Amino acid sequence: MSQTAYQAVVATFTRIYRYEHLGSLAGWDQAAMMPSKGNDARGAAMAELGVLIHNTLTDPALAELIKGAEAEDLSAAEQASLREIKRQWEHANLLPASLVEAKTLVGSHCSHEWRTQRQNNDWQGFLANFREVVRLSREEAQLLAKETGLSPYESLLNKYEPGMSCAELDRIFGDVKSWLPGLIRQAMEKQATEQVIAATGPFAVEKQRALGLDVMALLGFDFEGGRLDVSNHPFCGGVPEDVRITTRYREDDFMQSMMGIVHETGHARYEQSLPRETVALPVGRARSMGIHESQSLSFEMQLGRNPAFLALISPLVKKHLGDQPAFEAANLAKMYTRVHPDFIRVDADELTYPAHVILRYEIERALIDGEIEADDVPALWDEKMQAYLGVDTKGNFKNGCLQDIHWTDGAFGYFPSYTLGAMYAAQYFATIRKQQPDLDERIAAGDLAPIFNWLNANIWSQASQWETGELVRRATGEPLNPAHFRKHLEQRYLA
Amino acid sequence: MSQTAYQAVVATFTRIYRYEHLGSLAGWDQAAMMPSKGNDARGAAMAELGVLIHNTLTDPALAELIKGAEAEDLSAAEQASLREIKRQWEHANLLPASLVEAKTLVGSHCSHEWRTQRQNNDWQGFLANFREVVRLSREEAQLLAKETGLSPYESLLNKYEPGMSCAELDRIFGDVKSWLPGLIRQAMEKQATEQVIAATGPFAVEKQRALGLDVMALLGFDFEGGRLDVSNHPFCGGVPEDVRITTRYREDDFMQSMMGIVHETGHARYEQSLPRETVALPVGRARSMGIHESQSLSFEMQLGRNPAFLALISPLVKKHLGDQPAFEAANLAKMYTRVHPDFIRVDADELTYPAHVILRYEIERALIDGEIEADDVPALWDEKMQAYLGVDTKGNFKNGCLQDIHWTDGAFGYFPSYTLGAMYAAQYFATIRKQQPDLDERIAAGDLAPIFNWLNANIWSQASQWETGELVRRATGEPLNPAHFRKHLEQRYLA
């Protein structure tokens, strides 16, 4: 029996999945295990794998096979699979190899120097490299825009959040901007008179790790299909069959490592629960960056900072870190919902975080669409930080526009995913609460099944079967609606 | 400037080196890190990489390039490089893909079932699979023999120890057989009246690990270019730029983990010291399995079980495991030189180990050359165990001919490497002692530089520049000479 074109395409993408397995492992190891002298050889090996995958995706024979598959009589599931295959294939084929290579080189150089330049608050030094990154990212965006019919910035945004438009982002983020500053002010006023008991450290790394493992178990992490390790920047990596999450520990602060683990466990359960039959194919993978973030934020924000959940794990915190007044449930809830506008996005609280994201969205969009130049970024950054959060960043590049890695290698279009994820998560939980009005009582009693079952049925098991908008409509009965996010924040921070 | 054929060949083998980097990392992770559910995906990814490397090596364009390079005007170093490239290339091209695939499948199946069959002492169950492994290994050996002009068994032996002949092995092992049984007997008689103080455990894993790390540092392991982890079967893996060694810990016995770490550190320093300029090419890699084993056994046997070295590390043992009479230098030396003929090769002492290897050599050679059949193995095993070590293995397959993994997937020809390595190591140290008559005093004083400098100058830095025989002659002034091994054993066990 001869193979159909569709079957041949599936075989090629299965091969690519296996190559990617090796790349994913190499990336995890580089961050979590590798000693410093291994870096050059690792970089060369990973680049070689990148070339191999790119060559596989741009092989003219594959283009013919995909064309052939499109002409075949495919089931609905196969059509969805081919749609996702084409998305990945097009992304690899729309850009000339010379541009991809130039952007990789310039981006890698800019990222590398940024680490030192940020330490030294050296905006001028950074700018020299950054102008090149912007130039090549614009070139990429314009080429993609020509093919896709989207705007240049939208074309980059769609790499991470397929189907999202600037019009929709403007609508959503415009809505948030209309109420967020007021909400932040009110929350801070309310918290001004609140007593929060600080936890007394140090907290030994081994004890924090044991607490983290207990929390992961409570959250359903499958330890036969994954691990917890340490890296400078926490992430969720590996492959769906073997998910590797990381955290970092500070002996003077247990809060970050614990909630970081909750966050990464959300990513991990999504990966661990993707349907195994299609896991090697694009249609069987996570839907988008925004949906991925909606899982980590369902865990971290909707569940993790919920007073009911903190009541549930308060005994675990006491068990591992010792009994102290700070670890009482009500105090933990106060610690994890403290609002404080500040410089750094990754350290921001739930309420001020969206302001950091919207600021970046507005700047990167103007940058890619050519409305501003790289040189204009610091002034605009300061203006928006003043307006949204009342924070003065003048001359403070280190804790201002030099704080994130994303732009250094040209990952423009990624930032919106964070706040889209927070909004999707709020919308999921509004739906879950309708089905399960006593959700908080269930959580406090340790019954997290209503949450996991809903996420599994509506998100995890669906993988990339549907476009993002359709996935969200099927799950919640309506398109993305920021009203749920607002209501969630008002209830948590003003009630 | 256009590329020469030699340069094009080098570029291809550099690419293969980068692929192998990913495979090596995946193998290390599988043994040391991977949770169980990751195994299928890992196996598929590693097999896909194997196909990729095989396809790269058997690409007809590469054959043309190698032919072209042979016709070019190459330097002596390039000629040596091309010789090693051709060795690897021929190995991949001499066998039909169908045979390689069949052997991999049958071997993997036999290995997998062997794990249970060994537990159950199930020789008959094993035999059904093993006959197929033998059949395909003979086919492989005959095909190789036709091309190489060697005997079938020699063709397999040469995969691991290029240049070694059965005539030379017979001469060397024949010599050993003439004096080893007598030496074992004499050593046991001498030790019969010796008092050895047993160490009192338990020894916490973390303490054993800390001791191991201290010993590795003493032995010059570069922790910026490698790691120590845990696996069921200790090994040295990774890549020269990032060497990963493993050990296993038993809380009731510190001896195995500590000396296992010394052994693997010998492998590791060889890899870490290979010259970086040629590390991506076959000529820049370790010379052979026998030479690799000569490094681990230089560390474990020549240095590690030397009373002077045990005196040097006795304070470290006490520091980590607590002060007890067993840890006095003289007692450690007795513990680590205790002679006891027994069933299991991997647990054997230095003196009885060669008997285990010679037995396997004689059986596997007869098997591959068709003088005996798979069915004959247990009887022959028992006969030889009785003759060489006085151990009765009748009906005890589990601790007899089913104990090793090597034959289960057809790695015939590997076993001699172990004892060749022990002999090379004895010959190196005879040479070092000539240059450095006060070597033991130096060792006891913590000055290991004479050993490392000699190994680096004569073995590590030479990589695969010379054929094995030439390497040994250049290093020691004579071909492999088992008299040094005998003298070493007599001095250690009878003096």
mmCIF file of N, CA and C in Angstrom, chain B residues 3 14 26 48 51 55 105 133 155 167 180 193 219 225 230 255 313 344 349 361 379 404 407 462:
data_model
loop_
_atom_site.group_PDB
_atom_site.id
_atom_site.type_symbol
_atom_site.label_atom_id
_atom_site.label_comp_id
_atom_site.label_asym_id
_atom_site.label_seq_id
_atom_site.Cartn_x
_atom_site.Cartn_y
_atom_site.Cartn_z
ATOM 1 N N GLN B 3 36.842 25.212 -1.817
ATOM 2 C CA GLN B 3 37.178 24.267 -0.776
ATOM 3 C C GLN B 3 37.849 23.033 -1.390
ATOM 4 N N THR B 14 32.693 17.367 10.985
ATOM 5 C CA THR B 14 32.408 18.336 12.051
ATOM 6 C C THR B 14 30.904 18.387 12.311
ATOM 7 N N ALA B 26 21.860 13.049 25.135
ATOM 8 C CA ALA B 26 20.596 12.328 25.313
ATOM 9 C C ALA B 26 20.824 10.999 26.028
ATOM 10 N N GLU B 48 16.281 8.236 15.583
ATOM 11 C CA GLU B 48 16.204 9.153 14.442
ATOM 12 C C GLU B 48 17.572 9.798 14.193
ATOM 13 N N VAL B 51 19.814 7.299 12.502
ATOM 14 C CA VAL B 51 19.521 7.229 11.067
ATOM 15 C C VAL B 51 20.172 8.406 10.342
ATOM 16 N N ASN B 55 22.892 8.036 7.521
ATOM 17 C CA ASN B 55 22.643 8.575 6.176
ATOM 18 C C ASN B 55 23.742 9.549 5.754
ATOM 19 N N LEU B 105 17.556 -4.243 16.105
ATOM 20 C CA LEU B 105 16.251 -4.676 16.614
ATOM 21 C C LEU B 105 16.370 -5.923 17.475
ATOM 22 N N VAL B 133 20.957 -13.284 17.932
ATOM 23 C CA VAL B 133 22.027 -12.284 18.071
ATOM 24 C C VAL B 133 23.332 -12.858 17.532
ATOM 25 N N SER B 155 37.572 -9.089 13.076
ATOM 26 C CA SER B 155 36.868 -7.956 12.482
ATOM 27 C C SER B 155 36.010 -7.246 13.523
ATOM 28 N N ALA B 167 46.225 -13.432 17.018
ATOM 29 C CA ALA B 167 47.541 -14.014 17.310
ATOM 30 C C ALA B 167 48.176 -13.281 18.487
ATOM 31 N N LEU B 180 48.880 -16.612 36.006
ATOM 32 C CA LEU B 180 47.850 -15.991 36.847
ATOM 33 C C LEU B 180 47.280 -16.938 37.920
ATOM 34 N N THR B 193 46.292 -14.928 56.428
ATOM 35 C CA THR B 193 46.595 -14.602 57.833
ATOM 36 C C THR B 193 46.524 -13.102 58.116
ATOM 37 N N LEU B 219 42.341 14.560 41.698
ATOM 38 C CA LEU B 219 42.764 13.888 40.466
ATOM 39 C C LEU B 219 42.722 14.822 39.257
ATOM 40 N N GLY B 225 34.266 21.853 33.185
ATOM 41 C CA GLY B 225 34.066 21.122 31.935
ATOM 42 C C GLY B 225 33.510 19.737 32.184
ATOM 43 N N VAL B 230 24.528 10.497 39.203
ATOM 44 C CA VAL B 230 24.239 9.127 39.650
ATOM 45 C C VAL B 230 23.555 8.352 38.523
ATOM 46 N N MET B 255 33.187 1.774 49.449
ATOM 47 C CA MET B 255 34.372 1.422 48.645
ATOM 48 C C MET B 255 34.101 1.496 47.157
ATOM 49 N N ILE B 313 44.738 9.830 50.561
ATOM 50 C CA ILE B 313 43.313 10.178 50.683
ATOM 51 C C ILE B 313 42.693 9.702 51.989
ATOM 52 N N ILE B 344 31.249 -12.787 39.789
ATOM 53 C CA ILE B 344 30.867 -11.606 39.018
ATOM 54 C C ILE B 344 32.078 -10.768 38.577
ATOM 55 N N ASP B 349 38.202 -8.447 41.979
ATOM 56 C CA ASP B 349 39.388 -7.703 42.377
ATOM 57 C C ASP B 349 40.372 -7.638 41.209
ATOM 58 N N TYR B 361 36.794 -13.887 26.307
ATOM 59 C CA TYR B 361 37.471 -13.821 25.004
ATOM 60 C C TYR B 361 37.455 -15.179 24.322
ATOM 61 N N ALA B 379 28.133 -24.690 29.440
ATOM 62 C CA ALA B 379 29.067 -25.762 29.822
ATOM 63 C C ALA B 379 30.505 -25.267 29.749
ATOM 64 N N ASP B 404 26.605 -10.544 32.091
ATOM 65 C CA ASP B 404 27.019 -9.322 31.385
ATOM 66 C C ASP B 404 26.016 -8.903 30.315
ATOM 67 N N TRP B 407 27.049 -9.283 25.429
ATOM 68 C CA TRP B 407 26.659 -10.219 24.367
ATOM 69 C C TRP B 407 25.184 -10.070 23.981
ATOM 70 N N GLN B 462 47.940 12.999 22.359
ATOM 71 C CA GLN B 462 48.192 12.296 21.108
ATOM 72 C C GLN B 462 46.900 11.867 20.413
#
